Amino acid sequence: MKKNIIGMILTLFPLIALGETVIVSEILIGKSQHEIKSFLNPKVSNVSYSATLNDSSFGFRFGVKFFDNVSIELAKHDHGSVVNEFTVYYPTSITGTPSGGDCCLGSEHDYNAEAIIPIEIESIRFGIKGEVGLVTNFTVNARVGLAHWSYKNYTPKKLTNFSPPPVSDGSGNDLYYSLGAEYKFSEGLYLGIEYSLLSVNESYAVNDVSGSFSHDVKDLSIVAGWVF
């Protein structure tokens, strides 16, 4: 899917050459909030996890303005890495009872382990931007498009399911949305602020283990843009 998104923007290059278009590039620096929830199927276990964590975010964006108020954009965002720390409870049991089942040794033999799992996510985004001028040099805007997200090492599934993940477990595609405002200092320079939302919702079933996770990534960024 990542190649498809890049291919979409490449198909716009002939239109850029033919029309009176404006090309812009932007750098985004800010903070990201990660709302993470992970669950195992209650039929398997009642284990669940939830947390809201913050980190820094960074992105760069390339846009082509075909009309005064409409642009097509391609962006790459690094949403940061949030470290999830929690305690895992392990009950101890012994096999070989006369009935062939497990027999608990007792709670005094159970133990806890501290788990530290970083969740790092990035996205490539292809979408459309619409903007409206309010007063001189000041505009508000909205964006919507498709984001190809990917996790570096672990997905939120790892917070409740410690089995090795499948190779294809760490990426997918979802819609993103954003609202923002910009102030134009000159013909070629503007600054802005932007709030964006990407919601990842995934479920899985492997053998007898199933579950799901959700990950809402909310970015609040300062935007520095240049017009070419």
Coordinates of C-alpha atoms in Angstrom, one line a residue:
M1 CA 0.0 0.0 0.0
K2 CA 2.9 2.4 0.7
K3 CA 4.0 2.0 -3.0
N4 CA 0.4 2.7 -4.1
I5 CA 0.3 6.0 -2.2
I6 CA 3.6 7.1 -3.6
G7 CA 2.4 6.1 -7.1
M8 CA -0.7 8.3 -6.7
I9 CA 1.3 11.4 -6.2
L10 CA 3.7 10.5 -9.0
T11 CA 0.7 10.5 -11.4
L12 CA 0.1 14.1 -10.6
F13 CA 3.4 15.3 -12.0
P14 CA 2.2 15.6 -15.6
L15 CA -0.6 17.8 -14.4
I16 CA 1.8 20.0 -12.5
A17 CA 3.8 20.6 -15.7
L18 CA 0.7 21.5 -17.7
G19 CA -1.2 23.8 -15.3
E20 CA -0.6 26.9 -13.3
T21 CA -0.1 25.1 -10.0
V22 CA 1.5 26.1 -6.7
I23 CA 3.9 23.7 -5.0
V24 CA 4.4 23.9 -1.2
S25 CA 6.5 22.0 1.3
E26 CA 6.0 21.9 5.1
I27 CA 7.7 20.8 8.2
L28 CA 5.6 19.8 11.2
I29 CA 7.0 19.7 14.8
G30 CA 4.8 19.1 17.8
K31 CA 3.5 16.6 20.4
S32 CA 1.6 13.4 20.0
Q33 CA -0.9 11.8 22.4
H34 CA -1.3 8.0 22.2
E35 CA -4.5 6.5 23.5
I36 CA -3.9 2.7 23.5
K37 CA -6.2 -0.1 24.4
S38 CA -5.5 -3.8 24.0
F39 CA -7.8 -6.8 24.8
L40 CA -7.8 -10.5 24.7
N41 CA -11.1 -12.3 23.9
P42 CA -13.0 -12.8 27.2
K43 CA -13.5 -16.4 26.2
V44 CA -9.7 -16.8 26.4
S45 CA -8.8 -14.4 29.2
N46 CA -10.0 -11.2 30.9
V47 CA -6.6 -9.6 30.3
S48 CA -6.8 -6.0 29.1
Y49 CA -4.6 -2.9 29.0
S50 CA -5.2 0.8 28.4
A51 CA -3.0 3.9 28.7
T52 CA -2.7 7.5 27.5
L53 CA 0.9 8.5 26.8
N54 CA 2.6 11.5 25.2
D55 CA 5.7 12.0 23.0
S56 CA 7.1 14.4 20.4
S57 CA 6.2 14.1 16.7
F58 CA 7.8 15.2 13.5
G59 CA 6.7 15.3 9.9
F60 CA 7.2 16.7 6.4
R61 CA 4.7 17.3 3.7
F62 CA 4.6 18.0 0.0
G63 CA 1.6 19.6 -1.5
V64 CA 0.3 20.7 -4.9
K65 CA -2.4 23.5 -5.0
F66 CA -4.6 23.1 -8.1
F67 CA -7.1 25.7 -7.1
D68 CA -7.1 28.6 -4.7
N69 CA -8.6 26.6 -1.9
V70 CA -7.8 22.9 -2.7
S71 CA -4.5 21.0 -2.5
I72 CA -3.4 17.4 -2.9
E73 CA -0.7 16.3 -0.4
L74 CA 1.8 13.6 0.4
A75 CA 3.2 13.5 3.9
K76 CA 5.5 11.4 6.2
H77 CA 4.9 11.5 9.9
D78 CA 6.9 10.1 12.8
H79 CA 4.5 10.0 15.8
G80 CA 7.1 9.1 18.4
S81 CA 7.7 6.2 20.7
V82 CA 5.7 5.7 23.9
V83 CA 7.0 3.3 26.6
N84 CA 4.3 1.1 28.2
E85 CA 5.3 -0.2 31.7
F86 CA 3.1 -2.6 33.5
T87 CA 3.1 -5.7 35.7
V88 CA 2.4 -9.2 34.4
Y89 CA 1.0 -11.8 36.8
Y90 CA 2.1 -15.4 36.3
P91 CA 0.3 -18.2 38.3
T92 CA 2.4 -21.2 39.0
S93 CA 1.0 -24.7 38.5
I94 CA 2.3 -28.3 38.4
T95 CA 1.1 -31.1 36.1
G96 CA 0.8 -34.8 36.8
T97 CA -2.2 -35.0 39.1
P98 CA -4.1 -38.2 39.2
S99 CA -6.8 -36.7 37.0
G100 CA -4.2 -35.6 34.5
G101 CA -4.9 -31.8 35.0
D102 CA -3.0 -29.0 36.5
C103 CA -2.9 -28.4 40.2
C104 CA -2.0 -25.0 41.5
L105 CA 0.8 -24.8 44.0
G106 CA -0.8 -21.9 45.8
S107 CA -0.7 -18.2 45.6
E108 CA 2.6 -18.0 47.6
H109 CA 4.3 -19.6 44.5
D110 CA 2.9 -17.1 42.0
Y111 CA 5.1 -14.3 40.8
N112 CA 5.0 -10.9 39.0
A113 CA 7.2 -9.6 36.2
E114 CA 7.7 -6.0 35.1
A115 CA 7.1 -5.6 31.3
I116 CA 8.5 -2.6 29.4
I117 CA 7.1 -2.5 25.8
P118 CA 7.8 0.5 23.5
I119 CA 5.1 1.3 20.9
E120 CA 6.5 3.3 17.9
I121 CA 4.3 4.2 15.0
E122 CA 4.8 6.2 11.8
S123 CA 2.5 7.0 8.8
I124 CA 2.6 7.9 5.1
R125 CA -0.4 10.0 4.2
F126 CA -2.0 10.9 0.9
G127 CA -5.0 13.3 1.0
I128 CA -6.7 16.5 0.2
K129 CA -6.7 19.9 1.9
G130 CA -9.4 22.5 1.7
E131 CA -8.8 26.0 3.1
V132 CA -10.9 29.2 3.6
G133 CA -9.6 32.7 4.1
L134 CA -11.1 34.5 7.1
V135 CA -9.2 37.8 7.2
T136 CA -6.1 39.1 5.3
N137 CA -3.3 36.5 5.3
F138 CA -5.2 34.2 7.7
T139 CA -6.9 31.0 6.7
V140 CA -8.4 27.9 8.3
N141 CA -8.1 24.4 6.8
A142 CA -9.3 20.8 7.0
R143 CA -7.7 17.7 5.7
V144 CA -8.8 14.1 5.0
G145 CA -7.1 11.2 3.4
L146 CA -5.6 7.7 3.6
A147 CA -2.7 6.9 6.0
H148 CA -0.5 3.9 5.6
W149 CA 0.6 3.3 9.2
S150 CA 3.4 0.9 10.4
Y151 CA 4.8 -0.1 13.8
K152 CA 8.5 -0.5 14.3
N153 CA 8.9 -3.5 16.7
Y154 CA 5.7 -4.1 18.6
T155 CA 2.0 -3.3 18.1
P156 CA -0.4 -2.8 21.0
K157 CA -1.3 -6.4 20.6
K158 CA 1.9 -7.2 22.5
L159 CA 0.5 -5.5 25.6
T160 CA -1.8 -8.4 26.2
N161 CA -0.6 -11.2 23.9
F162 CA 3.1 -12.1 24.3
S163 CA 3.2 -14.6 21.5
P164 CA 5.4 -13.8 18.4
P165 CA 3.5 -11.6 15.9
P166 CA 2.9 -12.6 12.3
V167 CA 5.1 -10.9 9.7
S168 CA 2.1 -8.8 8.4
D169 CA 1.0 -7.8 11.9
G170 CA 2.6 -4.3 12.0
S171 CA 1.1 -2.2 9.2
G172 CA -2.3 -1.2 7.7
N173 CA -4.4 1.6 6.3
D174 CA -6.9 3.9 7.9
L175 CA -8.4 7.4 7.3
Y176 CA -6.9 10.5 9.0
Y177 CA -8.4 13.9 9.6
S178 CA -7.1 17.3 10.7
L179 CA -8.0 20.9 11.4
G180 CA -5.7 23.8 11.3
A181 CA -5.0 27.5 10.8
E182 CA -2.3 29.4 8.9
Y183 CA -0.9 32.9 8.8
K184 CA 0.9 34.1 5.7
F185 CA 3.9 36.3 6.4
S186 CA 5.0 36.7 2.8
E187 CA 4.3 35.3 -0.7
G188 CA 6.6 32.4 0.1
L189 CA 6.4 31.8 3.9
Y190 CA 3.6 30.9 6.3
L191 CA 3.3 29.4 9.8
G192 CA 0.4 27.5 11.2
I193 CA -1.0 25.1 13.8
E194 CA -2.6 21.8 13.1
Y195 CA -4.5 19.1 15.1
S196 CA -4.8 15.7 13.4
L197 CA -6.3 12.3 14.3
L198 CA -5.4 8.8 13.1
S199 CA -7.4 5.9 14.6
V200 CA -6.0 2.3 14.3
N201 CA -8.4 -0.5 15.1
E202 CA -7.3 -4.1 14.6
S203 CA -8.5 -7.5 15.6
Y204 CA -6.8 -10.9 15.2
A205 CA -7.3 -14.6 15.7
V206 CA -4.5 -17.1 15.7
N207 CA -5.3 -20.7 16.6
D208 CA -7.3 -20.5 19.8
V209 CA -6.1 -17.0 20.8
S210 CA -8.0 -13.9 19.6
G211 CA -8.2 -10.3 20.6
S212 CA -8.1 -6.7 19.4
F213 CA -6.5 -3.3 20.0
S214 CA -7.2 0.3 19.3
H215 CA -4.6 3.1 19.0
D216 CA -5.7 6.8 18.6
V217 CA -2.8 9.0 17.5
K218 CA -3.5 12.7 18.1
D219 CA -0.9 15.2 16.9
L220 CA -0.8 18.9 17.8
S221 CA 1.9 20.5 15.5
I222 CA 3.4 23.8 14.5
V223 CA 3.6 24.0 10.7
A224 CA 6.3 25.9 8.8
G225 CA 5.5 26.1 5.1
W226 CA 7.3 27.4 2.0
V227 CA 5.7 28.2 -1.4
F228 CA 7.7 27.5 -4.6

